Every structure is written in structure tokens, then in C-alpha cells.
Coordinates of C-alpha atoms and ligand atoms in Angstrom, one line a residue:
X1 CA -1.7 0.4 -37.8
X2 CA -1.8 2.8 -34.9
X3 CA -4.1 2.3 -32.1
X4 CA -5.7 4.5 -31.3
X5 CA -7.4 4.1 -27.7
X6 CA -4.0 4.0 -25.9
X7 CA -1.9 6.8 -25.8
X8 CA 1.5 8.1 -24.6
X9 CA 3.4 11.4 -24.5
X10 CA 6.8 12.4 -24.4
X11 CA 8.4 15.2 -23.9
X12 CA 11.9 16.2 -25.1
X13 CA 13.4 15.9 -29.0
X14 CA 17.1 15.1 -28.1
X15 CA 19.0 11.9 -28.5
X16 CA 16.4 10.0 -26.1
X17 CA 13.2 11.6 -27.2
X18 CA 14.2 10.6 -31.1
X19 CA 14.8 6.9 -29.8
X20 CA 11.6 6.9 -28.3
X21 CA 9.6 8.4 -30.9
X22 CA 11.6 5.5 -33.6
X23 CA 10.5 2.3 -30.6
X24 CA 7.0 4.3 -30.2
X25 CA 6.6 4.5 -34.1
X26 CA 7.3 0.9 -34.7
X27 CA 5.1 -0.7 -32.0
X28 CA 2.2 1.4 -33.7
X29 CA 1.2 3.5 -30.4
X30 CA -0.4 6.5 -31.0
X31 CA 1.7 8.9 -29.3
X32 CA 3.1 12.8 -29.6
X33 CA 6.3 14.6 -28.8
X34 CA 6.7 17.7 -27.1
X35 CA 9.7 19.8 -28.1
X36 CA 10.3 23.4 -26.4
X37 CA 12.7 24.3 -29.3
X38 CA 12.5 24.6 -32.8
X39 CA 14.6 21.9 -33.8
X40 CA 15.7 18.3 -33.0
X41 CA 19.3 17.4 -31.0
X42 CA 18.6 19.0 -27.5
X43 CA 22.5 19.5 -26.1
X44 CA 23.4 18.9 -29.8
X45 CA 21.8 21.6 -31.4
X46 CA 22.6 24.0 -28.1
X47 CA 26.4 23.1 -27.6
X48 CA 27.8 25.0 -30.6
X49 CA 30.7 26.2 -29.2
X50 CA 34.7 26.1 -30.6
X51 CA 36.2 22.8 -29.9
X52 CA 33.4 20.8 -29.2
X53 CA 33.7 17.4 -30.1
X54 CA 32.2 13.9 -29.2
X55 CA 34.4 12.3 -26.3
X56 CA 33.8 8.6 -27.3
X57 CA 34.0 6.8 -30.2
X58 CA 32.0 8.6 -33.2
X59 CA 30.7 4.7 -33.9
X60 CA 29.1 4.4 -30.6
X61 CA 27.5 7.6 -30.4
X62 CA 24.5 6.1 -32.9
X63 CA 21.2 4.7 -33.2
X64 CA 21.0 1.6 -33.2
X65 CA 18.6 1.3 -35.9
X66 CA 20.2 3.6 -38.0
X67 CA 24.2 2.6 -38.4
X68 CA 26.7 5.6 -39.9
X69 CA 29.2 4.5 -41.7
X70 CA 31.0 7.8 -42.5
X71 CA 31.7 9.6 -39.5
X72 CA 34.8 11.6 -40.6
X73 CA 36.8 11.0 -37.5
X74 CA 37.3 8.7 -34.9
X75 CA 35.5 11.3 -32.4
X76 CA 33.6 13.2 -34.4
X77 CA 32.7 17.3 -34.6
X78 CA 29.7 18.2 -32.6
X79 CA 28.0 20.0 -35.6
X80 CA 28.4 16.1 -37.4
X81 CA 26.9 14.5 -34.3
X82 CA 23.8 17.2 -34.6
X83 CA 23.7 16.5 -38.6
X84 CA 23.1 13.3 -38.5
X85 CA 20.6 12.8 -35.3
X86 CA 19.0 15.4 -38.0
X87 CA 19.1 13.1 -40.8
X88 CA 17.7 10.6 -38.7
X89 CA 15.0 12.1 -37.4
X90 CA 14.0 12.9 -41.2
X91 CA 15.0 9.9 -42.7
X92 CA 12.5 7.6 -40.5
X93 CA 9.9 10.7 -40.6
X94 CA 10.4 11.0 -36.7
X95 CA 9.5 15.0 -37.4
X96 CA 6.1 14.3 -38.0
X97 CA 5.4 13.1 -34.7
X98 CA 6.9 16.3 -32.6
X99 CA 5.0 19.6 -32.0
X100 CA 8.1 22.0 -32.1
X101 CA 8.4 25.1 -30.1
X102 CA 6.1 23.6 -27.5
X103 CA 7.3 22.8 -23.9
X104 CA 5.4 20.7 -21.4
X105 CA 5.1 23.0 -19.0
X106 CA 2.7 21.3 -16.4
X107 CA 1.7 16.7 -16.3
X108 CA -0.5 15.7 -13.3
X109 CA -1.9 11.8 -13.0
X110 CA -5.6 11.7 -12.1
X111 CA -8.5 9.9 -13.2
X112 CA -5.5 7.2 -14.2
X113 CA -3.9 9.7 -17.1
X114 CA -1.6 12.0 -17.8
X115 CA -3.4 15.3 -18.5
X116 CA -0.8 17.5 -20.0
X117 CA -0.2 21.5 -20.5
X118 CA 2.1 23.3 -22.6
X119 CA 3.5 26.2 -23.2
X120 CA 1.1 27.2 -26.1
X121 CA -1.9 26.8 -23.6
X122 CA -2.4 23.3 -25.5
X123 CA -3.7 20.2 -23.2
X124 CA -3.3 16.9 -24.2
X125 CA -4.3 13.4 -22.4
X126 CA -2.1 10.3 -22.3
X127 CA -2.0 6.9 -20.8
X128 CA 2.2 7.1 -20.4
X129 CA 4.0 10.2 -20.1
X130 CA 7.9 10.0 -20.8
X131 CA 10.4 12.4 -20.1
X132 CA 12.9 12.3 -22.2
X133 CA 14.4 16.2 -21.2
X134 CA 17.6 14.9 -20.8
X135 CA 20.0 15.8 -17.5
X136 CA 22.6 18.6 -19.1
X137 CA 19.5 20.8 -20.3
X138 CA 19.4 24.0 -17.8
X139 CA 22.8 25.8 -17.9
X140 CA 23.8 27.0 -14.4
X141 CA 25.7 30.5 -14.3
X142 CA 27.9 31.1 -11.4
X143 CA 26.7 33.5 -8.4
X144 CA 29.4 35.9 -8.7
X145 CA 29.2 39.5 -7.8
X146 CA 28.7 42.4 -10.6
X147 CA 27.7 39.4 -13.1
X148 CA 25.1 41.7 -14.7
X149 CA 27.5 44.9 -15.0
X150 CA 30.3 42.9 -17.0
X151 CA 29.7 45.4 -20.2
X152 CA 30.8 43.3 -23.4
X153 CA 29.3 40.2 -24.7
X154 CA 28.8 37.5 -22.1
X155 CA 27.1 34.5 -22.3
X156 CA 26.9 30.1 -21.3
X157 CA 28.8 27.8 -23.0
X158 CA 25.4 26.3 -23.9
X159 CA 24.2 29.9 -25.5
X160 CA 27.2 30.1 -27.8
X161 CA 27.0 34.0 -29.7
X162 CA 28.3 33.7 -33.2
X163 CA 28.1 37.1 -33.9
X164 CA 31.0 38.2 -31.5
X165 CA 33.7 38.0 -33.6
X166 CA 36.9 36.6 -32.5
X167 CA 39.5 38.7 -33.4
X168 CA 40.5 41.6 -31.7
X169 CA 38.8 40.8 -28.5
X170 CA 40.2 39.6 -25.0
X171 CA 37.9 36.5 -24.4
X172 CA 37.6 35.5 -20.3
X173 CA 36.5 31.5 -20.0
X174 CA 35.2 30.7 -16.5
X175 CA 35.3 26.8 -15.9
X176 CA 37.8 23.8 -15.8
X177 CA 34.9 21.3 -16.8
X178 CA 35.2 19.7 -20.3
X179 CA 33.6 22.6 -22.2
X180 CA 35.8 25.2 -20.4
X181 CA 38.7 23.0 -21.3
X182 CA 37.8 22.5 -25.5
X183 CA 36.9 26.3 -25.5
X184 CA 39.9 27.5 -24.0
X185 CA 41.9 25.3 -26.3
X186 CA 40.0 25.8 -29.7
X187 CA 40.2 30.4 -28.8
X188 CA 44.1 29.5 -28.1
X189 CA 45.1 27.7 -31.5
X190 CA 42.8 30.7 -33.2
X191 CA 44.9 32.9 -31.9
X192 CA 42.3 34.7 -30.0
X193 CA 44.0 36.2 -26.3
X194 CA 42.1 34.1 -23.9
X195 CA 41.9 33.7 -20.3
X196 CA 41.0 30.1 -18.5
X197 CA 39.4 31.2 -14.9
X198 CA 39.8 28.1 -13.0
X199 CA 39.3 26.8 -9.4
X200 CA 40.8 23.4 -9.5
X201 CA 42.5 21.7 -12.4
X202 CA 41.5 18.8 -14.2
X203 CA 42.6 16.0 -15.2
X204 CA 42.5 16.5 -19.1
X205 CA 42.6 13.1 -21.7
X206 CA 45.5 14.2 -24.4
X207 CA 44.1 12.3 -27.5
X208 CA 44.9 11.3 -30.9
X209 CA 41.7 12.0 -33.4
X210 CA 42.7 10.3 -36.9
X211 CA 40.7 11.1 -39.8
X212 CA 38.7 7.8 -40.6
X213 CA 40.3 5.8 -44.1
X214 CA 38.7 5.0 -46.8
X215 CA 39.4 1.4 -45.8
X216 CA 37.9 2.1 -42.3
X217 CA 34.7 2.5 -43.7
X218 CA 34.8 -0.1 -46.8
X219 CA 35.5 -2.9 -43.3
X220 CA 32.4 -1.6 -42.0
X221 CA 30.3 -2.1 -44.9
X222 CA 31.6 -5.8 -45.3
X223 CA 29.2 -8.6 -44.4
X224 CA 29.0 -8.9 -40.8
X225 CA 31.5 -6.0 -40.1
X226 CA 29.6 -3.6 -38.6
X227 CA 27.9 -6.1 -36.0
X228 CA 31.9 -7.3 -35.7
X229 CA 33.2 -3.9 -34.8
X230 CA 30.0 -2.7 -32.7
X231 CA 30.4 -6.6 -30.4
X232 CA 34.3 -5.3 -30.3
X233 CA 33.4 -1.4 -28.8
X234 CA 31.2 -3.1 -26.7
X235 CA 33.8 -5.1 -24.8
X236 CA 35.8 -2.2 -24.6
X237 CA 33.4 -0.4 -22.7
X238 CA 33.2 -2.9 -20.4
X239 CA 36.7 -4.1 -19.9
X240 CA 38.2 -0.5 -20.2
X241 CA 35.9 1.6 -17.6
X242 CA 36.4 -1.1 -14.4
X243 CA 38.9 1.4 -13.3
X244 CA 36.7 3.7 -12.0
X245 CA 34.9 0.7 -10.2
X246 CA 37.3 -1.0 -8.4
X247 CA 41.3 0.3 -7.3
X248 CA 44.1 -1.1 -8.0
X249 CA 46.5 -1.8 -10.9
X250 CA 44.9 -0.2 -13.6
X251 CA 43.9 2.8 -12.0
X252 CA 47.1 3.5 -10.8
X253 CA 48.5 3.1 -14.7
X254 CA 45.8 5.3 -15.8
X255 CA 46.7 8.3 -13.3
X256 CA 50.2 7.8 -14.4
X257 CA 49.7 8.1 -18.2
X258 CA 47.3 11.1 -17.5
X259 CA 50.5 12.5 -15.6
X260 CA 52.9 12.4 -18.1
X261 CA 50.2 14.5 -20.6
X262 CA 51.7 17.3 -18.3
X263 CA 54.9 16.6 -18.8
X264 CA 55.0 19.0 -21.8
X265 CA 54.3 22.1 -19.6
X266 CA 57.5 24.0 -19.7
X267 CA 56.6 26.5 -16.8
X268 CA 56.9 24.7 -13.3
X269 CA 54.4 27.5 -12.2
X270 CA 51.5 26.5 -14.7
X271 CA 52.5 23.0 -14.6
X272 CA 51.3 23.0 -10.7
X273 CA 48.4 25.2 -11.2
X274 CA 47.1 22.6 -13.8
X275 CA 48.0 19.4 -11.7
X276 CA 44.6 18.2 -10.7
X277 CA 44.4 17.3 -6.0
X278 CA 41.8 14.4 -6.7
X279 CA 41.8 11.1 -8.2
X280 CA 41.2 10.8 -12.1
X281 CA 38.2 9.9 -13.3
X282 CA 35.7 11.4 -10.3
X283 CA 34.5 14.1 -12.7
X284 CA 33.7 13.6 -16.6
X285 CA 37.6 13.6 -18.1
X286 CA 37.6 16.6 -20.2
X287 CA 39.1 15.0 -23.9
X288 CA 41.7 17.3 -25.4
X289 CA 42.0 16.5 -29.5
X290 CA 44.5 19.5 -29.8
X291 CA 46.5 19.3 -26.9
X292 CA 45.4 21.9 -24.7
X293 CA 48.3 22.2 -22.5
X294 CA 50.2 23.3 -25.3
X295 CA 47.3 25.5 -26.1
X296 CA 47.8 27.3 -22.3
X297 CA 51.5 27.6 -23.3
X298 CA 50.8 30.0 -26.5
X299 CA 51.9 33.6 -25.6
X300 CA 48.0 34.5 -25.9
X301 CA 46.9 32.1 -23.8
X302 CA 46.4 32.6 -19.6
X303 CA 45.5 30.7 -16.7
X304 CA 44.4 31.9 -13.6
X305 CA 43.7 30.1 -10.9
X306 CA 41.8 31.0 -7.8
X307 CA 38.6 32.9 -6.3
X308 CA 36.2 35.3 -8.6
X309 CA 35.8 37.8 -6.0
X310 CA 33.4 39.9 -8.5
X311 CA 32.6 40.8 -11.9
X312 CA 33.0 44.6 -12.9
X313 CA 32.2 46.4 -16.2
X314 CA 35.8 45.5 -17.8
X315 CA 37.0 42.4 -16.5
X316 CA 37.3 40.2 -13.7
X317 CA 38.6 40.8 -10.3
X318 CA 40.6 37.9 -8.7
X319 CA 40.0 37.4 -4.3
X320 CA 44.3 38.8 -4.3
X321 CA 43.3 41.7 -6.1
X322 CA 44.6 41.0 -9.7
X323 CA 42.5 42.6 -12.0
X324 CA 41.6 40.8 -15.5
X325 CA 40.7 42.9 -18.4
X326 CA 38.2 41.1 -20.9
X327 CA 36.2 42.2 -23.9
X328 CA 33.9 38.9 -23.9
X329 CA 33.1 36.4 -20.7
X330 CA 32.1 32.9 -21.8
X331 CA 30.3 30.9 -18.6
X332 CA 31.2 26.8 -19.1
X333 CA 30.0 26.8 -15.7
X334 CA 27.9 23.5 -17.1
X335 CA 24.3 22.7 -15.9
X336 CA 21.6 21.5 -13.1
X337 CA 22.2 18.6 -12.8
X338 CA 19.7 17.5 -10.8
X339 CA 16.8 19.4 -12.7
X340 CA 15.9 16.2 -14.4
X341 CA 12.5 17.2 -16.1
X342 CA 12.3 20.4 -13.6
X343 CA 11.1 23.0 -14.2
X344 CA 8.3 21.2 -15.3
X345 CA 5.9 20.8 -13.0
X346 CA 5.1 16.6 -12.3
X347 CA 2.1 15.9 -10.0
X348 CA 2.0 11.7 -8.8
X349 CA -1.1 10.3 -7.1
X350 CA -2.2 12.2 -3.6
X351 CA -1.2 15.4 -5.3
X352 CA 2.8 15.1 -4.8
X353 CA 4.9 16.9 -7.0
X354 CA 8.3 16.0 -8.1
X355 CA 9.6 18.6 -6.4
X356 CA 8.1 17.4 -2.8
X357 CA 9.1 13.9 -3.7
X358 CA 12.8 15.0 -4.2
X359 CA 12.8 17.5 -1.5
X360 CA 15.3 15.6 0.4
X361 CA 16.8 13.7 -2.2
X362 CA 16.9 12.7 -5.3
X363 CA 15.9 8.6 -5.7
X364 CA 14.3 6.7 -8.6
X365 CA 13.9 3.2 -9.6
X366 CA 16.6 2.3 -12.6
X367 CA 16.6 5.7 -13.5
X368 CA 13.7 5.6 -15.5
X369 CA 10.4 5.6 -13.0
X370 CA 9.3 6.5 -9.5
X371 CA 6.7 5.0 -6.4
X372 CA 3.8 7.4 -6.8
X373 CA 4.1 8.3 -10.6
X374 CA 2.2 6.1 -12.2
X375 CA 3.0 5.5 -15.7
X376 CA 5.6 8.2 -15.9
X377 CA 8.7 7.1 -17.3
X378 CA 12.4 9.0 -17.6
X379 CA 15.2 8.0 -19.9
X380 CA 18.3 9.1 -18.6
X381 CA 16.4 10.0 -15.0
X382 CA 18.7 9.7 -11.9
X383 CA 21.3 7.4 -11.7
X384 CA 21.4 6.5 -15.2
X385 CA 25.2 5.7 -16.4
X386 CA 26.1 9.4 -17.0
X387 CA 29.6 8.5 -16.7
X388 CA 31.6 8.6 -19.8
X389 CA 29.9 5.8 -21.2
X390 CA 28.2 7.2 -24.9
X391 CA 24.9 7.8 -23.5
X392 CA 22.7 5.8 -26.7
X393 CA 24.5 2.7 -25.5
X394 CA 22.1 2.8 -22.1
X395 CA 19.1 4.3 -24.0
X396 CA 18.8 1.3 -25.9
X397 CA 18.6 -0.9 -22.3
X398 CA 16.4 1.1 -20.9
X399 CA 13.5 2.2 -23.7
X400 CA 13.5 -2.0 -24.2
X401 CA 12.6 -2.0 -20.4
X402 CA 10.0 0.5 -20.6
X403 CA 8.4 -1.0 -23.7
X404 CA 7.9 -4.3 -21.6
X405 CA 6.6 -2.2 -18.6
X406 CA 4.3 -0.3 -20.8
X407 CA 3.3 -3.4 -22.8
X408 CA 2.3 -5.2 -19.1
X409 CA 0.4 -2.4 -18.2
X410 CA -1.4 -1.9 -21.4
X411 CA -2.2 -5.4 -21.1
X412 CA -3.8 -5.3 -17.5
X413 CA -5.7 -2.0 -18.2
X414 CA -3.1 -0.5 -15.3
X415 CA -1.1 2.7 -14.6
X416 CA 2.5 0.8 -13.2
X417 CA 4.9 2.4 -10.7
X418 CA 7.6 0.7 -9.0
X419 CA 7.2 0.3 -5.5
X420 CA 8.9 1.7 -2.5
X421 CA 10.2 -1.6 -1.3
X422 CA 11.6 -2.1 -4.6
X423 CA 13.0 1.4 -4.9
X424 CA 14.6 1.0 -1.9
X425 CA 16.2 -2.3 -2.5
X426 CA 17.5 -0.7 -5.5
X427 CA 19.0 2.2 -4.2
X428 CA 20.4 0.3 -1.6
X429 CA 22.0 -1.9 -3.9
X430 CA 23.7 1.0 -5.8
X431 CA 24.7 3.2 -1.8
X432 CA 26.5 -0.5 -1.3
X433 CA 28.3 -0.3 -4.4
X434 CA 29.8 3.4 -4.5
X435 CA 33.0 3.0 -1.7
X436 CA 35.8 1.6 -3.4
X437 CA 34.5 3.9 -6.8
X438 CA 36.3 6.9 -7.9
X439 CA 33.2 8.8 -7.3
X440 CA 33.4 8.6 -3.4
X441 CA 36.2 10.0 -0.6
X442 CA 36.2 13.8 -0.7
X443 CA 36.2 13.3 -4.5
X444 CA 33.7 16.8 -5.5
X445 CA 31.9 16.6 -8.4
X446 CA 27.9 17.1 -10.1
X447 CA 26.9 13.6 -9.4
X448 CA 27.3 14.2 -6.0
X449 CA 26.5 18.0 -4.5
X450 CA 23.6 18.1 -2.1
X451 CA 22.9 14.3 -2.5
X452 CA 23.3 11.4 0.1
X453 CA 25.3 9.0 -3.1
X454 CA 26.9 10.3 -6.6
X455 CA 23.6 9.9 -9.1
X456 CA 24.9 7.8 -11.2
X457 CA 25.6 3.9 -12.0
X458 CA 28.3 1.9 -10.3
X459 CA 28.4 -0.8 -11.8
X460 CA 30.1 -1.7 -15.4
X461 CA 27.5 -1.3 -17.9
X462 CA 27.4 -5.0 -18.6
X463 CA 25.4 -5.6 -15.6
X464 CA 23.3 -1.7 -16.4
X465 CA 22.1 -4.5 -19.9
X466 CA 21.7 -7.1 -17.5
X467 CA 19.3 -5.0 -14.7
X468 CA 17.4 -3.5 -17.5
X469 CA 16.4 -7.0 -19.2
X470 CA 15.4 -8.7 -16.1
X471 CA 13.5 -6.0 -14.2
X472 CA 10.9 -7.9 -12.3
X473 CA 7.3 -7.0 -12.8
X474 CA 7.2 -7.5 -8.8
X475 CA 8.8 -4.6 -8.5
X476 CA 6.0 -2.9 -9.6
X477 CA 2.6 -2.0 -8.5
X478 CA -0.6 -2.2 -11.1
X479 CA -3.3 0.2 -10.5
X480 CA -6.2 -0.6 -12.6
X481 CA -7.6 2.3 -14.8
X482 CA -9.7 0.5 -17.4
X483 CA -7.5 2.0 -19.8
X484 CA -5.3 0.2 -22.0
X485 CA -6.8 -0.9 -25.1
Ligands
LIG1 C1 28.6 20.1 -23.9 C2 28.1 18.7 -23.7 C3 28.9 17.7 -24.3 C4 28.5 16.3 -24.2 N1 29.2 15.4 -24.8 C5 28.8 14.1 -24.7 C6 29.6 13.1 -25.3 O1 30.6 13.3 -26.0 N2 29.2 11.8 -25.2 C7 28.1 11.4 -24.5 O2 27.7 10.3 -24.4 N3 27.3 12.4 -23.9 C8 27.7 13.7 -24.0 N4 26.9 14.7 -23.4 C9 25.7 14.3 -22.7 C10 24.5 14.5 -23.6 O3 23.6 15.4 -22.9 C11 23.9 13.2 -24.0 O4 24.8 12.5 -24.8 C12 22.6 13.3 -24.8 O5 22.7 14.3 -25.8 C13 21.4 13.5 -23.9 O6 20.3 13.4 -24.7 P1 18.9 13.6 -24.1 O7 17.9 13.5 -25.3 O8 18.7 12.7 -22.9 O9 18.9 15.1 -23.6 P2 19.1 16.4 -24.3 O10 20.0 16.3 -25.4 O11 19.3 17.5 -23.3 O12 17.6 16.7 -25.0 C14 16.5 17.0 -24.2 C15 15.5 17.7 -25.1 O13 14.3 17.9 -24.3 C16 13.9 19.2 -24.6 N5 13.1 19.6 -23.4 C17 13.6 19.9 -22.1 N6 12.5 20.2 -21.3 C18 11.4 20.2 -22.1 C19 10.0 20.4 -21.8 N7 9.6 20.7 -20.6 N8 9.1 20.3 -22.8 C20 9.5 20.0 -24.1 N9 10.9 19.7 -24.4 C21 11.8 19.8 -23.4 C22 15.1 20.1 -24.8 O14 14.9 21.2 -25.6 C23 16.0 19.0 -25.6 O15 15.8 19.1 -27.0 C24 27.3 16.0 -23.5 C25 26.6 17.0 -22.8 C26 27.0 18.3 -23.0 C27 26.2 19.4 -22.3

């Protein structure tokens, strides 16, 4: 039966906030979730451009709690990923919890609560407050000259405009990152003309993506098979990422087989021009399911390489001069990385807002709380494991974590934030880990821009399991409120 004296929010109906709401649901807690959009599947129901497809294993990208056994490939569609975090929000009755087109605008902690405002001038009180607004949410578009006089249809990757048709039109993709990448290659096989605008290449994972068998899926369904095959992706996770960790052997085999996936580019020119100057793995590996450098090689397919100097009514104009003509300008010029919950405004105790707190940089405790935010909790918050590992794997670690915190503080009639010591220890522990990593020396990528360390977890995500089931309650502070029952 819910109880109804102690109360939590959250905020944000993606992958995260739909786990949340489930744990919430089942430990009986009164609680609501915010949603600013209409629908459930935050980057899933907003990515919905060509090519995009799941770049792990369809099997691990799941709940838990609610096992798939019919994903139709080994990595699946994106508009099959959204489907069925649809079907589970409606199958467990998650939708009844979330107040849809309604974003938390506004949380400040006084009087030891959350007093909330939204978007539809609605307040709401709450012991707990969680963020669940996920990391890739606000798309970043490039400061380039003339972007506003570009005269055709332009628009983010994360905006896609199905009603430009496809044929007929010269399509201009700006980006190299992984949706920049699946676009380019998806326009290419339709025949579309497209050109790739890139500054740097990448290195790009050429991958095989069966159709899942019959007997695939029969194995599954077997007693014991799907706890068999989830123990077996598990390991593979762990054994296959230390690469990115630690040097040596197996990064040096890796770089070699991501070398020969070039070896199919005919033109020494383009070959060059798409040989990535950094080592593999410092960015997110954009995964290729068509083969996109033979994609670039189709007659109607372009790459150009080097500095926007500006945007004009037409087309693009390159810093040497070369002009581009275009009929439609797609920006995969990805996200803000670093907005977290932003633009939201968060006030702590004394009055400090997020955005003072991270003024100089960006620091949290485990990703998922902060000294001076009492009770305010963040799934996927800085350094989280954002790193190609399938991000429900790490919710599950961290919601159990914040269950426990929430469950101590319920218990003592307390607000609970971690303290500074403990923060610190923490992110000292992860600034002692990154050299050595494939995230460090002159490697440039989102995790790192403006920020003392890359924000995001070096360690293997065995010991991510292992931090998140033995965080210390002396980590935290306990503020009594005389809430909590
Ligand atoms: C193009 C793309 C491809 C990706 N592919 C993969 C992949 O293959 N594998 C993988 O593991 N990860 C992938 N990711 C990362 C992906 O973001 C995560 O897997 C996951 O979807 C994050 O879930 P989330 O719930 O934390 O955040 P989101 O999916 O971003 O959901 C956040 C939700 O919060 C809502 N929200 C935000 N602010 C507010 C507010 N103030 N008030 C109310 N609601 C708010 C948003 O509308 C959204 O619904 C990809 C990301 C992108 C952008």
C-alpha cells in the first residue's frame, strides 16, 4: 500500500526515469514523474533519424525486470528500442504515474523538502527529488556564421523532419560523431546525394547485424537460459572494455582490426581524409551496420573535410573557398554534455544553485548526488559510465544505491547528502585512475571539454557494481527534518 506521508519526485520519463518509476512503484512510495514531452523514451523517442540503431547488444539494452526475448536483431532498430520501453512503461502501468507535457522547471530544498515548479505553473512538495533528465538531452548546434540564412530545410539530428522528402534533394550532414556517421551512411545506400562535413575522422566499428533465429530465441526461453546468456554478456562487458583502461596488447589488436575496416577505401585521397590522428576508443566508436566506408565510396556520396567558414542561403562555404551546394543541412553536432538536469534551475541549502556549485567544475559523488543537495539524487549524473557500456546495465547499480540511501534517510527522519570529504576522496580516486586510459593525452572528446578529468568512469564496470553496493553511509551527512514517515 502506498504511503503516503513520505514523498519523492522525479523528473525525466526516459530509460532512467521508467526504472525509477518501476523500483518507486514496487517499494510502495508515493511519488510522481515529471515528463516535459508527450511521451515516454527521452533520446529514444527524439533520435528518429535514418540509420539509427542500438550500438550494444539488443539483449543488454533492457530492463531488468522486464526480459525481451524477440529483439529482431542482434543490435536492434532504434524505433524497436522506443517500442518496447513503450510497452514497458504500459505493461507495468508506469504511465499512470507521469504528468506528461510538464517540465520541472525550477526544485529548491528549504524547510527540509523539495518544493517543486513546473512548466504548467504546478508546485509540488517532495521529501526526494531525482533527476533522471538524462546527459544527451539538449542538442548543441554549431556556432557557424550565416546558420540562420541557410534557406532549405535544416535541422538537429535529435529534431529529425520527416516531412523533407528524400529524393531529389542535396542533403549536407555536419558531424563525424556516431549519428553523423549512421546518417551519412543510411542517405548514401538510399541513394540520396549526401555530403559528410567533417573535422576529424573517426574511428568507425564495421559490424556484422544478423537477424536473430528462431532458435536464438527458443535458447532464451529455456529454463535458466536467459539468466545463462545475461551472466555470459555480463562478462563480456567486463573482459572486452579493459582496453580502454589499461594499454597494451589488446589495444594495440583492436586499433589494428579498426584499421583494416579502411582497407576497402579504394581512393588513397578519402582513405586519408577518413584515417582517424587519435587513439581508438577516446570518443564513443560510431557502429557501422552497413558499412559506411563503402557508403562514402557511392558516386552520391561526399566527404569534405576541413573548416565551415560560414553558412549562406545555398550551401556551405568551406575556409579554402569551396563552395557546397545543399537543399537540406542536417546538424549531428550531438549535445551538452555537461547540462545534466540544466536548464533546470536546482537550489541546495545556503541558497546555491547548481549552476554556482559547477561554476568551476563539474564534480559529484558516484554520479548520482552532491554535498549541499540534500536528498537530490541523479541517475546517470557526472561521471556515470557513459562509455559504451549499455547504459541500463549501470542504472540498475545505481537506483539499488539510492533506494538504500533513501531508505536510511526515511528511516532517520533526515535529508542525506554526501559529504565534501567523501566527494573528494571520490573524485580523487577516479583523477588517479584516468592516465594510462584512452580518455587522457591530447585525446579531445565530450567527456572532457572545459573540465579538469573526462566525466566519466574509469574503472571496468565490475568494480562501477561493486562501488555502488558498498557505498558507505559515512559518506554521508543526515540532516534531521522530522520527515520521513
Ligand atoms: C543518438 C543517440 C544514440 C544513443 N545510443 C545509445 C546506445 O546505443 N546504447 C546506449 O547504452 N546508450 C545510447 N545513448 C545514450 C542514451 O542517452 C541512453 O542510453 C539512455 O537513453 C539515457 O536515458 P535517460 O533516461 O538517462 O535520458 P534520456 O533518454 O535523455 O531521457 C531524459 C528524459 O527526461 C526528460 N526531461 C529532461 N529535462 C526535463 C525536465 N526539466 N522536466 C521534465 N522532464 C525532463 C526528457 O524529455 C527525457 O524524456 C544514445 C544517445 C543518443 C543521443
Amino acid at each position: 500500500m502506498a504511503d503516503r506521508g513520505f514523498r519523492v519526485v522525479v523528473a525525466g520519463a526516459g530509460v532512467a526515469g521508467l526504472f525509477m518509476t518501476e523500483t518507486l512503484k514496487r517499494a510502495g512510495i508515493d511519488f510522481t514523474v515529471y515528463e516535459k514531452a508527450a511521451e515516454v523514451g527521452g533520446t529514444w523517442r527524439d533520435n528518429t533519424f535514418p540509420g539509427l540503431f542500438v550500438d550494444v547488444f539488443s539483449r543488454q539494452y533492457e530492463f531488468p525486470f522486464q526480459p525481451n526475448y524477440n529483439w529482431s536483431r542482434k543490435y536492434a532498430p532504434a524505433t524497436e528500442i522506443w517500442a518496447y520501453i513503450k510497452r514497458v512503461a504500459r505493461d507495468r502501468g508506469l504511465t499512470s504515474f507521469i504528468r506528461f507535457n510538464e517540465a520541472v522547471t525550477a526544485a529548491r530544498f528549504t524547510g527540509g523538502r523539495w518544493h517543486i515548479e513546473t512548466g504548467q505553473v504546478n508546485t509540488d512538495d517532495a521529501d526526494v527529488f531525482v533527476c533522471a533528465t538524462g546527459f544527451l538531452h539538449k542538442p548543441l548546434l554549431p556556432d557557424i556564421p550565416g546558420r540562420d540564412s541557410f534557406a532549405g530545410p535544416s535541422f538537429h539530428s535529435a529534431r529529425w523532419d520527416h516531412s523533407v522528402p528524400y529524393e531529389g534533394k542535396r542533403w549536407g550532414v555536419i558531424g563525424s560523431g556516431a549519428s553523423g556517421v549512421q546518417i551519412t551512411e543510411a542517405l548514401a545506400w538510399a541513394g540520396c546525394d549526401v555530403t559528410q562535413f567533417i573535422r576529424r575522422a573517426q574511428w568507425v566499428h564495421i559490424r556484422e547485424n544478423p537477424y536473430s533465429t528462431w532458435r536464438e530465441r527458443l535458447k532464451l526461453r529455456l529454463p535458466g537460459g536467459y539468466a545463462r546468456e545475461q551472466r555470459r554478456l555480463w562478462q563480456m562487458i567486463n573482459d572486452g572494455d579493459s582496453w580502454r583502461l589499461y594499454p597494451g596488447p589488446q589495444r594495440e589488436a583492436m586499433e589494428r582490426e579498426y584499421e583494416s575496416f579502411l582497407d576497402c577505401i579504394k581512393d588513397p585521397e578519402l582513405k586519408h581524409k577518413l584515417t582517424p590522428d587519435y587513439n581508438l576508443g577516446c570518443t564513443r566508436i560510431p557502429k557501422s551496420d552497413r558499412n559506411y566506408y563503402e557508403a562514402v565510396q557511392l558516386p552520391n556520396a561526399h566527404i569534405v573535410k576541413g573548416h565551415i567558414e560560414r553558412i549562406e542561403p545555398d550551401g556551405i562555404v568551406m575556409s579554402d573557398g569551396t563552395h557546397v551546394a545543399l537543399d537540406v543541412l542536417v546538424y549531428a553536432t550531438g549535445f551538452d554534455p555537461h547540462a545534466y538536469m540544466r536548464p533546470m534551475n536546482v537550489t541546495g541549502l545556503n541558497g546555491t544553485t547548481i549552476d554556482e556549485a559547477w561554476k568551476e567544475r563539474i564534480y559529484s559523488y558516484g554520479g548520482v548526488a552532491l554535498p549541499g543537495f540534500p536528498n537530490l539524487f541523479m541517475l546517470y549524473g557526472p561521471f556515470s559510465p557513459v562509455n559504451n557500456v549499455p547504459v541500463p546495465l549501470g542504472l540498475e547499480q545505481e537506483i539499488g544505491c539510492i533506494m538504500r540511501l533513501i531508505a536510511e534517510a526515511r528511516a532517520r527522519r533526515a535529508a542525506t547528502a554526501p559529504t565534501v570529504a567523501a566527494t573528494e576522496k571520490f573524485l580523487a580516486r577516479l583523477g588517479a585512475a584516468f592516465p594510462g586510459t584512452v580518455w587522457v593525452g591530447g585525446c579531445k572528446n565530450w567527456y572532457t571539454s572545459r573540465q579538469p578529468t573526462p566525466v566519466l568512469w574509469p574503472f571496468p564496470q565490475g568494480e562501477h557494481k561493486a562501488f555502488f553496493e558498498q557505498v558507505p553511509v559515512e559518506d554521508f551527512h543526515f540532516t534531521p527534518t522530522g520527515h520521513g514517515d
